[in-house]
Amino acid sequence: MALDPSMPILVVDDYQTMVRIIRNLLKQLGFENVDDASDGSAAIAKMRDKKYGLVISDWNMEPMTGFELLRRVREEDALSQTPFIIVTAESKTENVIAAKKAGVNNYIVKPFNAQTLKTKIESVCAA
């Protein structure tokens, strides 16, 4: 199934350089409707204002981690169905299992390229 390039995507990372990298990769894949948030609280606020087709969040953030953000999103009825990908530098099995149990749709280990990102987005968003 073809991905919808107009789908709104929210990138959540407290490291601006990473936000820029993911934004550029998404642009290479044709996605133009990309917002970002520097922490979980800002992400939740943006998600309440706008319906996103996908959230791509870093795991390691302060004060709210990507894992905590995922749990909050899954607990909130209006947001719970939003596709969610966690990005992390750590590929610890227990983290992957915890994220899966919390309802993550997919998981990307850094570093990654546009093709990896595209494959993960397709697996999450292709109905």
PDB file of C-alpha atoms in Angstrom:
ATOM      1  CA  MET A   1       0.000   0.000   0.000  1.00  0.00           C
ATOM      2  CA  ALA A   2       1.279   3.468  -0.831  1.00  0.00           C
ATOM      3  CA  LEU A   3       1.936   5.791   2.068  1.00  0.00           C
ATOM      4  CA  ASP A   4       0.013   9.056   2.230  1.00  0.00           C
ATOM      5  CA  PRO A   5       2.598  11.868   1.941  1.00  0.00           C
ATOM      6  CA  SER A   6       0.108  14.343   3.431  1.00  0.00           C
ATOM      7  CA  MET A   7      -0.233  12.273   6.630  1.00  0.00           C
ATOM      8  CA  PRO A   8       0.609  14.451   9.650  1.00  0.00           C
ATOM      9  CA  ILE A   9       3.576  13.094  11.616  1.00  0.00           C
ATOM     10  CA  LEU A  10       4.788  14.180  15.050  1.00  0.00           C
ATOM     11  CA  VAL A  11       8.501  13.750  15.826  1.00  0.00           C
ATOM     12  CA  VAL A  12       9.296  13.823  19.557  1.00  0.00           C
ATOM     13  CA  ASP A  13      12.912  14.208  20.654  1.00  0.00           C
ATOM     14  CA  ASP A  14      14.667  16.466  23.151  1.00  0.00           C
ATOM     15  CA  TYR A  15      17.736  16.584  20.901  1.00  0.00           C
ATOM     16  CA  GLN A  16      17.121  19.117  18.098  1.00  0.00           C
ATOM     17  CA  THR A  17      19.766  17.563  15.835  1.00  0.00           C
ATOM     18  CA  MET A  18      17.901  14.242  15.897  1.00  0.00           C
ATOM     19  CA  VAL A  19      14.609  16.019  15.160  1.00  0.00           C
ATOM     20  CA  ARG A  20      16.288  17.606  12.126  1.00  0.00           C
ATOM     21  CA  ILE A  21      17.704  14.258  10.956  1.00  0.00           C
ATOM     22  CA  ILE A  22      14.328  12.489  11.212  1.00  0.00           C
ATOM     23  CA  ARG A  23      12.583  15.460   9.583  1.00  0.00           C
ATOM     24  CA  ASN A  24      15.055  15.298   6.653  1.00  0.00           C
ATOM     25  CA  LEU A  25      14.575  11.536   6.280  1.00  0.00           C
ATOM     26  CA  LEU A  26      10.801  12.002   6.272  1.00  0.00           C
ATOM     27  CA  LYS A  27      11.171  14.735   3.642  1.00  0.00           C
ATOM     28  CA  GLN A  28      13.238  12.349   1.479  1.00  0.00           C
ATOM     29  CA  LEU A  29      10.328   9.911   1.756  1.00  0.00           C
ATOM     30  CA  GLY A  30       7.906  12.642   0.635  1.00  0.00           C
ATOM     31  CA  PHE A  31       6.360  13.594   3.979  1.00  0.00           C
ATOM     32  CA  GLU A  32       5.918  17.362   4.311  1.00  0.00           C
ATOM     33  CA  ASN A  33       3.376  17.610   7.143  1.00  0.00           C
ATOM     34  CA  VAL A  34       5.817  17.102  10.036  1.00  0.00           C
ATOM     35  CA  ASP A  35       5.595  18.735  13.469  1.00  0.00           C
ATOM     36  CA  ASP A  36       7.934  18.250  16.377  1.00  0.00           C
ATOM     37  CA  ALA A  37       7.896  18.398  20.158  1.00  0.00           C
ATOM     38  CA  SER A  38      10.902  18.544  22.467  1.00  0.00           C
ATOM     39  CA  ASP A  39       9.351  16.431  25.242  1.00  0.00           C
ATOM     40  CA  GLY A  40       6.448  14.155  26.075  1.00  0.00           C
ATOM     41  CA  SER A  41       4.307  16.847  27.694  1.00  0.00           C
ATOM     42  CA  ALA A  42       4.549  19.077  24.613  1.00  0.00           C
ATOM     43  CA  ALA A  43       3.784  16.043  22.434  1.00  0.00           C
ATOM     44  CA  ILE A  44       0.597  15.216  24.366  1.00  0.00           C
ATOM     45  CA  ALA A  45      -0.542  18.854  24.093  1.00  0.00           C
ATOM     46  CA  LYS A  46       0.050  18.845  20.310  1.00  0.00           C
ATOM     47  CA  MET A  47      -1.708  15.495  19.935  1.00  0.00           C
ATOM     48  CA  ARG A  48      -4.779  16.859  21.709  1.00  0.00           C
ATOM     49  CA  ASP A  49      -4.877  19.764  19.224  1.00  0.00           C
ATOM     50  CA  LYS A  50      -4.215  17.834  16.006  1.00  0.00           C
ATOM     51  CA  LYS A  51      -4.821  14.279  14.851  1.00  0.00           C
ATOM     52  CA  TYR A  52      -1.512  12.701  13.804  1.00  0.00           C
ATOM     53  CA  GLY A  53      -1.225   9.717  11.515  1.00  0.00           C
ATOM     54  CA  LEU A  54       2.015   8.713  13.225  1.00  0.00           C
ATOM     55  CA  VAL A  55       4.191   9.575  16.214  1.00  0.00           C
ATOM     56  CA  ILE A  56       7.946   8.916  16.067  1.00  0.00           C
ATOM     57  CA  SER A  57       9.418   9.355  19.532  1.00  0.00           C
ATOM     58  CA  ASP A  58      12.851   8.978  21.046  1.00  0.00           C
ATOM     59  CA  TRP A  59      12.998   6.672  24.077  1.00  0.00           C
ATOM     60  CA  ASN A  60      15.519   8.638  26.154  1.00  0.00           C
ATOM     61  CA  MET A  61      14.117  12.066  26.975  1.00  0.00           C
ATOM     62  CA  GLU A  62      13.683  14.236  30.026  1.00  0.00           C
ATOM     63  CA  PRO A  63      11.441  14.795  31.968  1.00  0.00           C
ATOM     64  CA  MET A  64       9.026  12.331  30.266  1.00  0.00           C
ATOM     65  CA  THR A  65      10.617   9.426  28.380  1.00  0.00           C
ATOM     66  CA  GLY A  66       9.285   8.145  25.074  1.00  0.00           C
ATOM     67  CA  PHE A  67       8.136   5.023  26.903  1.00  0.00           C
ATOM     68  CA  GLU A  68       6.129   7.129  29.390  1.00  0.00           C
ATOM     69  CA  LEU A  69       4.715   9.144  26.480  1.00  0.00           C
ATOM     70  CA  LEU A  70       3.650   5.911  24.763  1.00  0.00           C
ATOM     71  CA  ARG A  71       1.873   4.742  27.933  1.00  0.00           C
ATOM     72  CA  ARG A  72       0.082   8.101  28.293  1.00  0.00           C
ATOM     73  CA  VAL A  73      -1.004   8.058  24.634  1.00  0.00           C
ATOM     74  CA  ARG A  74      -2.350   4.494  24.969  1.00  0.00           C
ATOM     75  CA  GLU A  75      -4.288   5.454  28.149  1.00  0.00           C
ATOM     76  CA  GLU A  76      -6.051   8.412  26.543  1.00  0.00           C
ATOM     77  CA  ASP A  77      -9.099   7.320  24.519  1.00  0.00           C
ATOM     78  CA  ALA A  78      -8.839  10.050  21.880  1.00  0.00           C
ATOM     79  CA  LEU A  79      -5.152   9.261  21.241  1.00  0.00           C
ATOM     80  CA  SER A  80      -4.909   5.542  21.949  1.00  0.00           C
ATOM     81  CA  GLN A  81      -5.161   4.389  18.309  1.00  0.00           C
ATOM     82  CA  THR A  82      -2.364   6.669  17.044  1.00  0.00           C
ATOM     83  CA  PRO A  83       0.412   4.622  15.380  1.00  0.00           C
ATOM     84  CA  PHE A  84       3.578   4.971  17.479  1.00  0.00           C
ATOM     85  CA  ILE A  85       7.215   4.198  16.654  1.00  0.00           C
ATOM     86  CA  ILE A  86       9.943   4.427  19.309  1.00  0.00           C
ATOM     87  CA  VAL A  87      13.483   5.310  18.282  1.00  0.00           C
ATOM     88  CA  THR A  88      16.350   4.361  20.561  1.00  0.00           C
ATOM     89  CA  ALA A  89      20.091   3.855  20.609  1.00  0.00           C
ATOM     90  CA  GLU A  90      19.645   0.837  22.878  1.00  0.00           C
ATOM     91  CA  SER A  91      18.402  -2.468  21.524  1.00  0.00           C
ATOM     92  CA  LYS A  92      17.917  -4.107  24.920  1.00  0.00           C
ATOM     93  CA  THR A  93      15.477  -6.981  24.613  1.00  0.00           C
ATOM     94  CA  GLU A  94      13.680  -5.995  27.831  1.00  0.00           C
ATOM     95  CA  ASN A  95      13.058  -2.480  26.441  1.00  0.00           C
ATOM     96  CA  VAL A  96      11.608  -3.899  23.229  1.00  0.00           C
ATOM     97  CA  ILE A  97       9.366  -6.261  25.221  1.00  0.00           C
ATOM     98  CA  ALA A  98       8.243  -3.462  27.576  1.00  0.00           C
ATOM     99  CA  ALA A  99       7.455  -1.178  24.630  1.00  0.00           C
ATOM    100  CA  LYS A 100       5.517  -3.959  22.847  1.00  0.00           C
ATOM    101  CA  LYS A 101       3.500  -4.652  25.988  1.00  0.00           C
ATOM    102  CA  ALA A 102       2.751  -0.926  26.297  1.00  0.00           C
ATOM    103  CA  GLY A 103       1.391  -0.929  22.745  1.00  0.00           C
ATOM    104  CA  VAL A 104       4.192   0.395  20.546  1.00  0.00           C
ATOM    105  CA  ASN A 105       3.604  -0.331  16.853  1.00  0.00           C
ATOM    106  CA  ASN A 106       7.262  -0.532  15.918  1.00  0.00           C
ATOM    107  CA  TYR A 107      10.794   0.101  17.105  1.00  0.00           C
ATOM    108  CA  ILE A 108      13.823   1.608  15.327  1.00  0.00           C
ATOM    109  CA  VAL A 109      17.376   1.296  16.616  1.00  0.00           C
ATOM    110  CA  LYS A 110      19.752   4.187  15.832  1.00  0.00           C
ATOM    111  CA  PRO A 111      21.500   4.763  13.543  1.00  0.00           C
ATOM    112  CA  PHE A 112      19.017   4.230  10.731  1.00  0.00           C
ATOM    113  CA  ASN A 113      18.489   5.446   7.188  1.00  0.00           C
ATOM    114  CA  ALA A 114      15.523   6.569   5.076  1.00  0.00           C
ATOM    115  CA  GLN A 115      14.884   3.028   3.799  1.00  0.00           C
ATOM    116  CA  THR A 116      14.677   1.599   7.324  1.00  0.00           C
ATOM    117  CA  LEU A 117      12.351   4.414   8.358  1.00  0.00           C
ATOM    118  CA  LYS A 118      10.171   3.857   5.266  1.00  0.00           C
ATOM    119  CA  THR A 119       9.926   0.107   5.970  1.00  0.00           C
ATOM    120  CA  LYS A 120       8.910   0.752   9.595  1.00  0.00           C
ATOM    121  CA  ILE A 121       6.343   3.407   8.629  1.00  0.00           C
ATOM    122  CA  GLU A 122       4.880   1.075   5.984  1.00  0.00           C
ATOM    123  CA  SER A 123       4.578  -1.765   8.495  1.00  0.00           C
ATOM    124  CA  VAL A 124       2.759   0.530  10.925  1.00  0.00           C
ATOM    125  CA  CYS A 125       0.584   2.594   8.574  1.00  0.00           C
ATOM    126  CA  ALA A 126      -0.251   0.262   5.715  1.00  0.00           C
ATOM    127  CA  ALA A 127      -3.665  -1.141   6.523  1.00  0.00           C
TER     128      ALA A 127
END
